[in-house]
Amino acid sequence: MTAPALTTFRRTPLRRLAGVDRLAVAGAVLLGVVVLAALLAPWIAPYPEDGGSATHPLEALLPPSGAHWFGTDQVGRDVLSRVLFGARTSLLIAVAVLAVSGVAGVVLGVVAGYAGGWARDVIMRVTDVFLAFPALLLSLALAVVLQPSVTTVIVAIAVTWWPWYARLTASVATSVATRGFVDSARCLGVPAPLIVLRHVLPNSLTPVLVQLSLDGGGVILTAAALSYLGLGAHEPTSEWGLMVQQGQSLFTTDWWVVTFPGLAILVTAFSFNVLGEGLRARLSR
C-alpha cells in the first residue's frame, strides 16, 4: 500500500468517526455541565437558602447585576440559585421517569418478544390501549387525579411512557430469539430465564439506550409543562416549569424571572436530543 493510499485509509475512518461523535460529545458536554451544576448547587449557588423558602421582600425584582447575576424574583430570591436547585428537581424527575418506564418496558418487551404467543398478544394489546391516547394528555389526566407534587409528575409521566420501550424491546427481542445462538442454547438445554438474561436481554438493549437518551429532553419538557399548569412541583420547591409559570406575567417588564429558567429547559432538552442523535448515528454504523 502506497503512502498516499495509507494516509487516505487512515484519515477517512477518523474523519467519519469525528463527524459522528462530535454530536454525542457536544451533547454529553452540555449535559455534563447541567448535571455537575445540579450536584454542586448547594455549594456553587450564590444564595443557597433562596433555593428553598427564603424570602427577601426588599430585594424583589432586582435586574441582573454583580450581586445577582440572573436578577431576583417577586419575593427577592436569587434566580440563579433557584435555577441551579431547579436543575436538581428536573434531572431527578427525568432520571426517575426513564428508570421506571425503561425497566418496566424492557422487562415486558423481553417477555413478549421471547415468549411470543398469548403473552405477546396480551402485552401488546395493553400497550395499544396506552398508545391510543396522546402521552401528554394522559399524563395531564393522571396528574389531575393525584395530589400535585414531584412524585405525581414522575408517576404520571412514567405510566404513559413505558409502552414505547415495551414495543421497541419486543420487536428487537423477537428478532434475537430466532437467531442461531439462541436456538443452540435451547438445544443444549439452557433454561429459558438464563437464555433471556445472557442472550436476549443484552442484545435488545442498544436501541432502548438510544431511545432513553433521546427521551430525556421530552421528559424535562413534559415535567415542566405539568408544573407550569400547576399539576407538578409547588412552592417552595425550585423547578424550572414552576419558575416559568410564576414569571410569565412579568416577561414584558422583568424579563429575567422567566427567561433564565426557560433557557435552562431549552439547553437541557437540547443536550439530551443532541446526545441521543449522536449515539444513534454512532451505533447504527
Tab-separated table of C-alpha atoms in Angstrom:
chain	number	residue	atom	x	y	z
A	1	MET	CA	0.000	0.000	0.000
A	2	THR	CA	1.457	3.362	-1.043
A	3	ALA	CA	1.952	6.240	1.387
A	4	PRO	CA	-0.902	8.386	-0.049
A	5	ALA	CA	-3.256	5.422	-0.003
A	6	LEU	CA	-2.277	4.592	3.561
A	7	THR	CA	-2.829	8.209	4.592
A	8	THR	CA	-6.273	8.218	2.964
A	9	PHE	CA	-7.122	4.869	4.588
A	10	ARG	CA	-6.193	6.244	7.999
A	11	ARG	CA	-7.825	9.635	7.672
A	12	THR	CA	-11.186	8.633	6.218
A	13	PRO	CA	-12.395	6.494	9.169
A	14	LEU	CA	-11.078	9.093	11.610
A	15	ARG	CA	-12.916	11.868	9.830
A	16	ARG	CA	-16.089	9.794	9.723
A	17	LEU	CA	-15.746	8.994	13.427
A	18	ALA	CA	-15.107	12.626	14.314
A	19	GLY	CA	-18.072	13.776	12.246
A	20	VAL	CA	-20.404	11.383	14.021
A	21	ASP	CA	-19.028	11.618	17.533
A	22	ARG	CA	-18.977	15.405	17.548
A	23	LEU	CA	-22.735	15.439	18.147
A	24	ALA	CA	-22.537	12.982	21.020
A	25	VAL	CA	-19.596	14.812	22.567
A	26	ALA	CA	-21.337	18.188	22.345
A	27	GLY	CA	-24.480	16.781	23.936
A	28	ALA	CA	-22.514	14.948	26.603
A	29	VAL	CA	-20.539	18.074	27.500
A	30	LEU	CA	-23.663	20.233	27.758
A	31	LEU	CA	-25.489	17.613	29.775
A	32	GLY	CA	-22.430	17.065	31.962
A	33	VAL	CA	-22.328	20.768	32.796
A	34	VAL	CA	-26.017	20.703	33.769
A	35	VAL	CA	-25.593	17.569	35.889
A	36	LEU	CA	-22.481	18.949	37.572
A	37	ALA	CA	-24.244	22.236	38.320
A	38	ALA	CA	-27.165	20.320	39.831
A	39	LEU	CA	-24.936	18.166	42.011
A	40	LEU	CA	-22.913	21.135	43.231
A	41	ALA	CA	-25.870	23.502	43.625
A	42	PRO	CA	-25.652	23.734	47.451
A	43	TRP	CA	-22.007	24.813	47.156
A	44	ILE	CA	-21.923	26.946	43.995
A	45	ALA	CA	-25.271	28.731	44.345
A	46	PRO	CA	-24.577	32.316	45.478
A	47	TYR	CA	-27.562	32.219	47.845
A	48	PRO	CA	-28.312	28.562	48.715
A	49	GLU	CA	-31.149	29.470	51.053
A	50	ASP	CA	-33.018	31.003	48.097
A	51	GLY	CA	-33.370	27.522	46.620
A	52	GLY	CA	-35.979	26.891	49.308
A	53	SER	CA	-38.461	29.043	51.173
A	54	ALA	CA	-36.284	32.085	51.995
A	55	THR	CA	-37.713	35.474	51.025
A	56	HIS	CA	-36.215	38.967	50.764
A	57	PRO	CA	-39.075	41.404	50.059
A	58	LEU	CA	-36.786	44.434	49.955
A	59	GLU	CA	-34.784	42.869	47.080
A	60	ALA	CA	-37.753	41.870	44.907
A	61	LEU	CA	-37.387	42.028	41.113
A	62	LEU	CA	-33.845	43.365	41.002
A	63	PRO	CA	-32.360	43.219	37.470
A	64	PRO	CA	-29.238	41.157	36.729
A	65	SER	CA	-26.175	42.640	38.408
A	66	GLY	CA	-22.901	41.675	40.033
A	67	ALA	CA	-24.736	40.707	43.227
A	68	HIS	CA	-27.454	38.747	41.405
A	69	TRP	CA	-26.265	37.527	38.001
A	70	PHE	CA	-29.764	36.404	36.951
A	71	GLY	CA	-31.643	39.016	38.968
A	72	THR	CA	-34.228	38.268	41.665
A	73	ASP	CA	-37.850	37.103	41.582
A	74	GLN	CA	-41.055	38.502	43.055
A	75	VAL	CA	-40.063	37.766	46.661
A	76	GLY	CA	-36.401	38.698	46.321
A	77	ARG	CA	-34.940	35.236	45.791
A	78	ASP	CA	-31.849	34.918	43.621
A	79	VAL	CA	-32.922	33.488	40.241
A	80	LEU	CA	-29.524	31.903	39.562
A	81	SER	CA	-29.694	29.972	42.834
A	82	ARG	CA	-33.210	28.788	42.047
A	83	VAL	CA	-32.200	27.740	38.530
A	84	LEU	CA	-29.342	25.660	39.966
A	85	PHE	CA	-31.592	23.997	42.526
A	86	GLY	CA	-34.269	23.592	39.860
A	87	ALA	CA	-31.782	21.524	37.869
A	88	ARG	CA	-31.717	19.027	40.731
A	89	THR	CA	-35.509	18.686	40.629
A	90	SER	CA	-35.800	18.462	36.850
A	91	LEU	CA	-32.973	15.935	36.472
A	92	LEU	CA	-34.356	13.866	39.357
A	93	ILE	CA	-37.685	13.684	37.542
A	94	ALA	CA	-36.002	12.741	34.251
A	95	VAL	CA	-33.839	10.017	35.798
A	96	ALA	CA	-36.719	8.565	37.826
A	97	VAL	CA	-39.127	8.534	34.879
A	98	LEU	CA	-36.626	6.986	32.476
A	99	ALA	CA	-35.578	4.378	35.059
A	100	VAL	CA	-39.110	3.310	35.976
A	101	SER	CA	-40.573	3.353	32.480
A	102	GLY	CA	-37.418	1.904	30.932
A	103	VAL	CA	-37.183	-1.039	33.327
A	104	ALA	CA	-40.904	-1.793	33.091
A	105	GLY	CA	-40.921	-1.510	29.310
A	106	VAL	CA	-37.774	-3.600	28.802
A	107	VAL	CA	-38.955	-6.400	31.103
A	108	LEU	CA	-42.370	-6.638	29.465
A	109	GLY	CA	-40.893	-6.252	25.991
A	110	VAL	CA	-38.374	-9.062	26.501
A	111	VAL	CA	-41.085	-11.345	27.844
A	112	ALA	CA	-43.332	-10.551	24.886
A	113	GLY	CA	-40.542	-10.943	22.337
A	114	TYR	CA	-39.098	-14.189	23.664
A	115	ALA	CA	-42.258	-15.965	24.849
A	116	GLY	CA	-44.478	-14.936	21.946
A	117	GLY	CA	-47.949	-16.460	21.720
A	118	TRP	CA	-50.617	-15.286	24.132
A	119	ALA	CA	-48.097	-13.484	26.359
A	120	ARG	CA	-47.052	-11.246	23.468
A	121	ASP	CA	-50.658	-10.676	22.433
A	122	VAL	CA	-51.728	-9.609	25.922
A	123	ILE	CA	-48.763	-7.266	26.475
A	124	MET	CA	-49.043	-5.694	23.032
A	125	ARG	CA	-52.793	-5.131	23.423
A	126	VAL	CA	-52.201	-3.369	26.737
A	127	THR	CA	-49.603	-1.131	25.113
A	128	ASP	CA	-52.085	-0.374	22.328
A	129	VAL	CA	-54.543	0.913	24.921
A	130	PHE	CA	-51.957	3.307	26.372
A	131	LEU	CA	-50.660	4.392	22.972
A	132	ALA	CA	-54.185	5.199	21.820
A	133	PHE	CA	-54.049	8.337	23.973
A	134	PRO	CA	-51.584	11.214	23.495
A	135	ALA	CA	-48.897	10.841	26.175
A	136	LEU	CA	-49.153	14.432	27.396
A	137	LEU	CA	-52.950	14.286	27.599
A	138	LEU	CA	-52.842	11.049	29.604
A	139	SER	CA	-50.177	12.490	31.908
A	140	LEU	CA	-52.353	15.537	32.489
A	141	ALA	CA	-55.336	13.344	33.324
A	142	LEU	CA	-53.341	11.322	35.847
A	143	ALA	CA	-51.791	14.434	37.389
A	144	VAL	CA	-55.236	15.992	37.873
A	145	VAL	CA	-56.402	12.951	39.827
A	146	LEU	CA	-53.310	12.858	42.058
A	147	GLN	CA	-52.047	15.459	44.527
A	148	PRO	CA	-49.701	17.946	42.789
A	149	SER	CA	-46.096	17.109	43.688
A	150	VAL	CA	-42.807	15.968	42.182
A	151	THR	CA	-43.814	12.344	42.859
A	152	THR	CA	-47.042	12.916	40.956
A	153	VAL	CA	-45.094	14.176	37.944
A	154	ILE	CA	-42.850	11.096	37.995
A	155	VAL	CA	-45.783	8.675	38.240
A	156	ALA	CA	-47.913	10.472	35.652
A	157	ILE	CA	-45.152	10.532	33.037
A	158	ALA	CA	-43.740	7.060	33.727
A	159	VAL	CA	-47.156	5.409	33.412
A	160	THR	CA	-47.573	6.872	29.929
A	161	TRP	CA	-44.040	6.277	28.620
A	162	TRP	CA	-43.332	2.616	29.349
A	163	PRO	CA	-45.346	1.285	26.349
A	164	TRP	CA	-42.863	2.843	23.899
A	165	TYR	CA	-39.988	0.902	25.434
A	166	ALA	CA	-42.069	-2.276	25.624
A	167	ARG	CA	-42.860	-2.150	21.915
A	168	LEU	CA	-39.301	-1.293	20.923
A	169	THR	CA	-37.822	-4.046	23.084
A	170	ALA	CA	-40.391	-6.613	21.946
A	171	SER	CA	-39.581	-6.034	18.273
A	172	VAL	CA	-35.845	-6.433	18.869
A	173	ALA	CA	-36.231	-9.382	21.259
A	174	THR	CA	-38.422	-11.211	18.737
A	175	SER	CA	-35.636	-10.961	16.169
A	176	VAL	CA	-32.929	-12.020	18.648
A	177	ALA	CA	-34.988	-15.009	19.849
A	178	THR	CA	-34.914	-16.538	16.352
A	179	ARG	CA	-31.160	-16.355	15.881
A	180	GLY	CA	-28.912	-19.359	15.729
A	181	PHE	CA	-27.066	-18.883	19.016
A	182	VAL	CA	-30.379	-18.767	20.886
A	183	ASP	CA	-31.561	-21.950	19.142
A	184	SER	CA	-28.256	-23.596	20.059
A	185	ALA	CA	-28.711	-22.641	23.700
A	186	ARG	CA	-32.194	-24.175	23.675
A	187	CYS	CA	-30.872	-27.383	22.130
A	188	LEU	CA	-28.241	-27.602	24.859
A	189	GLY	CA	-30.973	-27.455	27.493
A	190	VAL	CA	-30.163	-23.990	28.835
A	191	PRO	CA	-33.139	-22.783	30.932
A	192	ALA	CA	-35.271	-20.081	29.344
A	193	PRO	CA	-34.610	-17.469	32.087
A	194	LEU	CA	-30.875	-17.913	31.591
A	195	ILE	CA	-31.210	-17.553	27.824
A	196	VAL	CA	-33.151	-14.341	28.311
A	197	LEU	CA	-30.624	-12.889	30.759
A	198	ARG	CA	-27.484	-13.899	28.863
A	199	HIS	CA	-28.534	-13.584	25.238
A	200	VAL	CA	-31.882	-11.932	24.537
A	201	LEU	CA	-31.749	-9.053	27.024
A	202	PRO	CA	-28.162	-7.838	26.327
A	203	ASN	CA	-28.754	-7.933	22.564
A	204	SER	CA	-32.010	-5.978	22.881
A	205	LEU	CA	-30.733	-3.037	24.910
A	206	THR	CA	-28.860	-0.950	22.327
A	207	PRO	CA	-31.902	0.688	20.652
A	208	VAL	CA	-33.516	1.156	24.064
A	209	LEU	CA	-30.479	3.013	25.408
A	210	VAL	CA	-30.510	5.305	22.377
A	211	GLN	CA	-34.220	5.946	22.829
A	212	LEU	CA	-33.730	6.701	26.525
A	213	SER	CA	-31.123	9.336	25.725
A	214	LEU	CA	-33.460	10.888	23.154
A	215	ASP	CA	-36.414	10.855	25.562
A	216	GLY	CA	-34.610	12.690	28.360
A	217	GLY	CA	-35.409	16.045	26.790
A	218	GLY	CA	-39.037	15.051	26.306
A	219	VAL	CA	-39.365	14.145	29.972
A	220	ILE	CA	-37.873	17.503	31.007
A	221	LEU	CA	-40.341	19.352	28.784
A	222	THR	CA	-43.337	17.289	29.932
A	223	ALA	CA	-42.441	17.756	33.605
A	224	ALA	CA	-42.054	21.489	33.053
A	225	ALA	CA	-45.448	21.594	31.316
A	226	LEU	CA	-47.171	19.832	34.225
A	227	SER	CA	-45.575	22.178	36.755
A	228	TYR	CA	-46.445	25.159	34.567
A	229	LEU	CA	-50.099	24.088	34.694
A	230	GLY	CA	-49.970	23.749	38.483
A	231	LEU	CA	-50.061	19.945	38.455
A	232	GLY	CA	-46.459	19.258	39.470
A	233	ALA	CA	-43.941	20.852	41.792
A	234	HIS	CA	-45.161	23.647	44.026
A	235	GLU	CA	-43.630	26.188	46.389
A	236	PRO	CA	-41.097	26.241	47.904
A	237	THR	CA	-39.625	23.616	45.549
A	238	SER	CA	-37.350	25.054	42.860
A	239	GLU	CA	-38.461	23.675	39.490
A	240	TRP	CA	-37.986	25.233	36.066
A	241	GLY	CA	-41.565	24.853	34.842
A	242	LEU	CA	-42.914	26.334	38.052
A	243	MET	CA	-40.483	29.261	37.773
A	244	VAL	CA	-41.651	29.946	34.212
A	245	GLN	CA	-45.281	29.881	35.356
A	246	GLN	CA	-44.577	32.294	38.190
A	247	GLY	CA	-42.732	34.731	35.948
A	248	GLN	CA	-44.893	34.669	32.812
A	249	SER	CA	-46.852	37.793	33.752
A	250	LEU	CA	-43.596	39.698	34.269
A	251	PHE	CA	-41.995	38.908	30.929
A	252	THR	CA	-42.511	42.363	29.403
A	253	THR	CA	-41.212	44.231	32.459
A	254	ASP	CA	-38.950	41.889	34.446
A	255	TRP	CA	-37.852	39.522	31.686
A	256	TRP	CA	-35.125	37.758	33.685
A	257	VAL	CA	-37.587	35.994	36.010
A	258	VAL	CA	-38.924	33.802	33.204
A	259	THR	CA	-36.060	33.904	30.676
A	260	PHE	CA	-33.331	32.100	32.606
A	261	PRO	CA	-35.385	29.068	33.747
A	262	GLY	CA	-36.760	28.879	30.214
A	263	LEU	CA	-33.234	28.830	28.815
A	264	ALA	CA	-32.301	26.104	31.309
A	265	ILE	CA	-35.143	23.944	29.974
A	266	LEU	CA	-34.070	24.643	26.398
A	267	VAL	CA	-30.381	23.872	26.952
A	268	THR	CA	-31.057	20.658	28.880
A	269	ALA	CA	-33.604	19.331	26.375
A	270	PHE	CA	-31.258	20.257	23.517
A	271	SER	CA	-28.322	18.452	25.146
A	272	PHE	CA	-30.377	15.274	25.590
A	273	ASN	CA	-31.523	15.380	21.969
A	274	VAL	CA	-28.060	16.042	20.574
A	275	LEU	CA	-26.561	13.271	22.708
A	276	GLY	CA	-29.264	10.848	21.577
A	277	GLU	CA	-28.803	11.703	17.908
A	278	GLY	CA	-25.058	11.299	18.225
A	279	LEU	CA	-25.421	7.917	19.900
A	280	ARG	CA	-27.909	6.758	17.279
A	281	ALA	CA	-25.575	7.767	14.456
A	282	ARG	CA	-22.610	6.109	16.178
A	283	LEU	CA	-24.370	2.834	16.987
A	284	SER	CA	-26.093	2.498	13.626
A	285	ARG	CA	-22.855	2.416	11.626
